[in-house]
XYZ file of C-alpha atoms in Angstrom:
285
model
C -6.047 4.619 -12.929
C -3.714 5.596 -10.082
C -5.253 2.863 -7.917
C -4.726 0.294 -10.679
C -1.032 1.219 -10.945
C -0.637 0.769 -7.191
C -2.319 -2.639 -7.406
C 0.010 -3.553 -10.292
C 3.091 -2.900 -8.163
C 1.583 -4.848 -5.267
C 0.903 -7.891 -7.498
C 4.486 -7.739 -8.755
C 5.821 -7.538 -5.196
C 3.794 -10.562 -4.060
C 4.953 -12.550 -7.089
C 8.566 -11.531 -6.482
C 8.539 -12.677 -2.868
C 6.665 -15.844 -3.816
C 9.600 -16.639 -6.079
C 12.044 -15.898 -3.256
C 10.124 -18.168 -0.865
C 10.132 -20.887 -3.517
C 13.910 -20.583 -3.801
C 14.442 -20.753 -0.023
C 11.369 -21.433 2.173
C 13.511 -21.042 5.313
C 14.475 -17.391 4.712
C 12.584 -15.563 7.467
C 12.987 -12.105 5.948
C 11.464 -13.120 2.616
C 8.668 -14.991 4.402
C 7.847 -11.859 6.397
C 7.917 -9.636 3.304
C 5.705 -12.105 1.434
C 3.264 -12.161 4.347
C 3.076 -8.358 4.523
C 2.548 -7.875 0.790
C 0.021 -10.703 0.629
C -1.982 -9.290 3.530
C -2.270 -5.998 1.636
C -3.218 -7.635 -1.687
C -5.626 -10.418 -0.664
C -8.632 -8.129 0.106
C -8.294 -6.641 -3.380
C -8.211 -10.101 -4.958
C -11.138 -11.282 -2.839
C -13.311 -8.456 -4.161
C -13.188 -10.037 -7.634
C -12.123 -13.691 -7.119
C -12.553 -15.339 -3.710
C -10.975 -18.613 -4.881
C -7.802 -16.902 -6.074
C -7.663 -14.900 -2.835
C -7.834 -18.091 -0.779
C -4.959 -19.613 -2.749
C -2.672 -16.612 -2.307
C -3.621 -16.284 1.377
C -3.118 -19.980 2.146
C 0.284 -20.107 0.469
C 1.825 -16.789 1.509
C -0.452 -15.086 4.012
C -0.432 -17.439 7.008
C 2.209 -16.141 9.385
C 4.466 -18.763 10.959
C 3.158 -21.672 8.880
C 5.278 -24.800 8.544
C 4.248 -25.097 4.890
C 4.944 -21.849 3.038
C 3.960 -22.009 -0.621
C 2.503 -25.477 -0.035
C 0.654 -25.580 -3.378
C 3.702 -24.493 -5.361
C 4.790 -21.338 -7.134
C 2.863 -22.094 -10.336
C -0.456 -22.341 -8.477
C 0.135 -18.980 -6.793
C 1.138 -17.425 -10.110
C -2.072 -18.810 -11.604
C -4.140 -17.164 -8.865
C -2.353 -13.858 -9.372
C -2.838 -14.235 -13.125
C -6.586 -14.556 -12.546
C -6.598 -11.237 -10.666
C -4.407 -9.542 -13.279
C -6.732 -10.710 -16.065
C -9.922 -9.684 -14.256
C -8.559 -6.225 -13.418
C -7.091 -5.734 -16.935
C -3.643 -5.041 -15.498
C -1.060 -4.384 -18.210
C 1.309 -7.369 -18.259
C 4.098 -5.237 -19.716
C 4.255 -3.385 -16.389
C 5.031 -6.588 -14.474
C 8.642 -7.691 -14.004
C 7.649 -11.179 -12.806
C 6.231 -14.111 -14.779
C 2.642 -13.881 -13.517
C 1.230 -13.442 -17.008
C 3.115 -16.555 -18.182
C 1.379 -18.821 -15.653
C 0.346 -22.123 -17.231
C -2.161 -23.025 -14.517
C -4.832 -20.387 -15.142
C -7.528 -22.220 -13.178
C -5.663 -23.166 -9.990
C -7.116 -24.797 -6.901
C -5.654 -24.884 -3.420
C -4.806 -28.144 -1.709
C -6.973 -27.009 1.199
C -9.778 -24.496 0.880
C -9.592 -23.434 4.524
C -7.677 -20.234 5.165
C -6.324 -20.389 8.695
C -4.529 -17.938 10.923
C -3.545 -19.019 14.429
C -5.797 -22.050 14.098
C -8.987 -20.124 13.311
C -10.905 -19.482 10.113
C -10.444 -16.031 8.654
C -13.590 -13.972 8.224
C -13.923 -11.149 5.695
C -16.137 -9.297 8.174
C -14.234 -6.730 10.291
C -14.010 -7.775 13.916
C -16.123 -5.956 16.472
C -12.885 -5.023 18.240
C -11.707 -3.138 15.143
C -15.036 -1.428 14.570
C -15.109 -0.203 18.171
C -11.389 0.659 18.349
C -10.626 3.379 20.888
C -7.248 5.102 20.503
C -4.965 5.542 23.498
C -3.420 8.692 22.023
C -4.766 11.982 20.751
C -5.067 11.528 16.980
C -7.457 14.391 16.246
C -4.809 15.910 13.962
C -5.081 12.767 11.798
C -8.810 12.045 11.937
C -9.469 15.578 10.689
C -7.914 14.509 7.368
C -10.897 12.262 6.645
C -13.184 15.262 7.085
C -10.971 17.233 4.699
C -11.183 14.443 2.121
C -14.964 14.502 2.323
C -14.917 18.269 1.850
C -12.738 17.973 -1.253
C -15.112 15.351 -2.683
C -18.078 17.666 -2.110
C -16.486 20.876 -3.388
C -17.190 21.462 -7.077
C -14.798 24.407 -7.045
C -11.211 23.572 -7.991
C -9.973 26.583 -6.005
C -11.724 25.511 -2.796
C -10.708 21.841 -3.185
C -7.069 22.680 -3.840
C -6.956 25.106 -0.898
C -7.991 22.268 1.434
C -5.265 19.979 0.078
C -2.601 22.699 -0.029
C -2.733 23.377 3.726
C 0.504 24.312 5.500
C -0.504 22.412 8.663
C 2.166 20.099 10.079
C -0.149 17.141 9.454
C -2.193 17.690 6.303
C -3.313 15.750 3.240
C -0.361 17.267 1.397
C 2.271 16.973 4.126
C 1.883 13.192 4.549
C 2.974 12.737 0.930
C 5.897 15.145 0.945
C 9.564 14.665 1.659
C 9.745 15.967 5.248
C 7.028 13.591 6.476
C 8.331 10.612 4.513
C 11.925 11.112 5.663
C 10.757 10.998 9.277
C 9.021 7.694 8.500
C 11.746 6.158 6.323
C 11.099 2.637 7.613
C 8.202 2.246 5.163
C 9.587 -0.406 2.809
C 6.439 -0.413 0.689
C 6.939 3.243 -0.209
C 10.437 2.359 -1.385
C 9.071 -0.483 -3.514
C 6.724 1.923 -5.286
C 9.576 4.367 -5.841
C 11.612 1.675 -7.569
C 8.551 0.691 -9.602
C 8.337 4.253 -10.971
C 12.109 4.364 -11.565
C 13.189 5.069 -15.140
C 16.890 5.156 -15.862
C 16.619 8.127 -18.213
C 14.844 10.345 -15.654
C 17.337 12.221 -13.486
C 20.753 11.209 -12.147
C 22.273 7.933 -11.081
C 21.020 7.703 -7.488
C 17.468 7.405 -6.211
C 17.712 10.880 -4.640
C 18.375 12.292 -8.114
C 15.606 10.406 -9.895
C 12.440 12.075 -11.116
C 8.862 11.003 -11.719
C 6.805 13.189 -14.089
C 9.267 16.046 -13.630
C 9.351 15.992 -9.815
C 11.521 14.154 -7.269
C 10.783 10.432 -7.357
C 10.215 10.237 -3.607
C 7.273 12.617 -3.964
C 5.479 10.495 -6.558
C 2.182 10.444 -4.636
C 2.101 14.253 -4.378
C 2.951 14.445 -8.083
C 0.058 12.106 -8.987
C -2.335 14.189 -6.890
C -1.174 17.472 -8.444
C -1.692 15.954 -11.902
C -5.185 14.936 -10.819
C -5.997 18.504 -9.812
C -4.651 19.808 -13.107
C -5.628 17.132 -15.647
C -6.695 18.198 -19.143
C -10.134 16.570 -18.915
C -11.123 18.899 -16.090
C -11.373 18.842 -12.322
C -13.280 15.917 -10.805
C -13.612 16.431 -7.017
C -14.662 12.862 -6.195
C -11.882 11.270 -8.254
C -9.364 13.720 -6.788
C -10.393 12.835 -3.230
C -10.117 9.114 -4.014
C -6.678 9.654 -5.548
C -5.507 11.303 -2.318
C -7.031 8.423 -0.348
C -5.277 5.636 -2.294
C -1.899 7.390 -2.427
C -1.180 9.590 0.594
C -3.700 8.281 3.146
C -3.166 4.593 2.379
C 0.617 4.923 2.348
C 0.537 6.831 5.647
C -1.449 3.924 7.134
C 1.187 1.459 5.940
C 3.945 3.721 7.266
C 2.357 3.792 10.708
C 2.167 -0.014 10.748
C 5.861 -0.245 9.839
C 6.563 2.231 12.637
C 4.694 -0.021 15.089
C 6.713 -3.057 13.990
C 9.930 -1.073 14.367
C 8.993 -0.084 17.933
C 8.288 -3.733 18.775
C 11.734 -4.618 17.460
C 13.801 -1.751 18.863
C 11.804 -0.721 21.922
C 9.932 2.581 22.099
C 11.586 5.824 23.158
C 9.555 8.493 24.905
C 6.494 6.319 25.351
C 5.768 8.025 28.676
C 5.928 11.514 27.207
C 2.706 13.428 26.666
C 3.569 13.964 23.004
C 3.959 10.240 22.239
C 1.410 8.934 19.735
C 0.932 5.183 19.524
C 1.603 4.210 15.866
C -1.301 1.734 15.955
C -3.538 4.674 16.864
C -2.077 6.587 13.920
C -2.728 3.695 11.538
C -6.322 3.341 12.746
C -6.852 7.095 12.401
C -5.464 7.194 8.857
């Protein structure tokens, strides 16, 4: 259920930026945001509807194209509508008009999905599969081992003890305020915060808002704690997957945003022994 909510927000974000691109196809910032959101969503769409995935990718997910949204907003909305319907996403949670799409069986003007002149493959490249980090990321890769331990531990006490570690980098720390504030360039995390925003919960600023009785910015930690303590009983596999799709996935996205920021601003301390390449961090997460 947590994963479905995250997908719901991602669909809404793609639809929102599709609308912005439709309004002004020359706005570079909206084109970049649309590309980033689409790149995250397309693999999820492709798992249930390859045709719809191709449409969304062709229209919003080809970086630097001269024809953004070439099939039109309604066609893209129709493709997103297909995904929403297949995944049984609650339309009342969407702020965009995806569920009102009139073209519910859309086709792209060109079935080829191209990036940099080449056909996109759904098979991971050999370069990615054999990726060798340039930095020491053992403190991150250990988190995958911890996730596997949680999934295999039938004991709530043992599983929670693994999550509740006080290590500087832990499954819990990457979803808490200190870690997130040091990686505050993660726009996607902010989008999810606003998605969980309810005007009646907390004060008037985002720092005062709450989600399920806890600070809004810690929503992923709150979801995980609810998973540990749900009324239906502890499920170690589901708990591990919840941690994976909230904290681990968001930490991956945060590392990618960090890499983009370094490309834009220039890295500081890159020659220091403590420097960790953010691409290495993303791969490790």
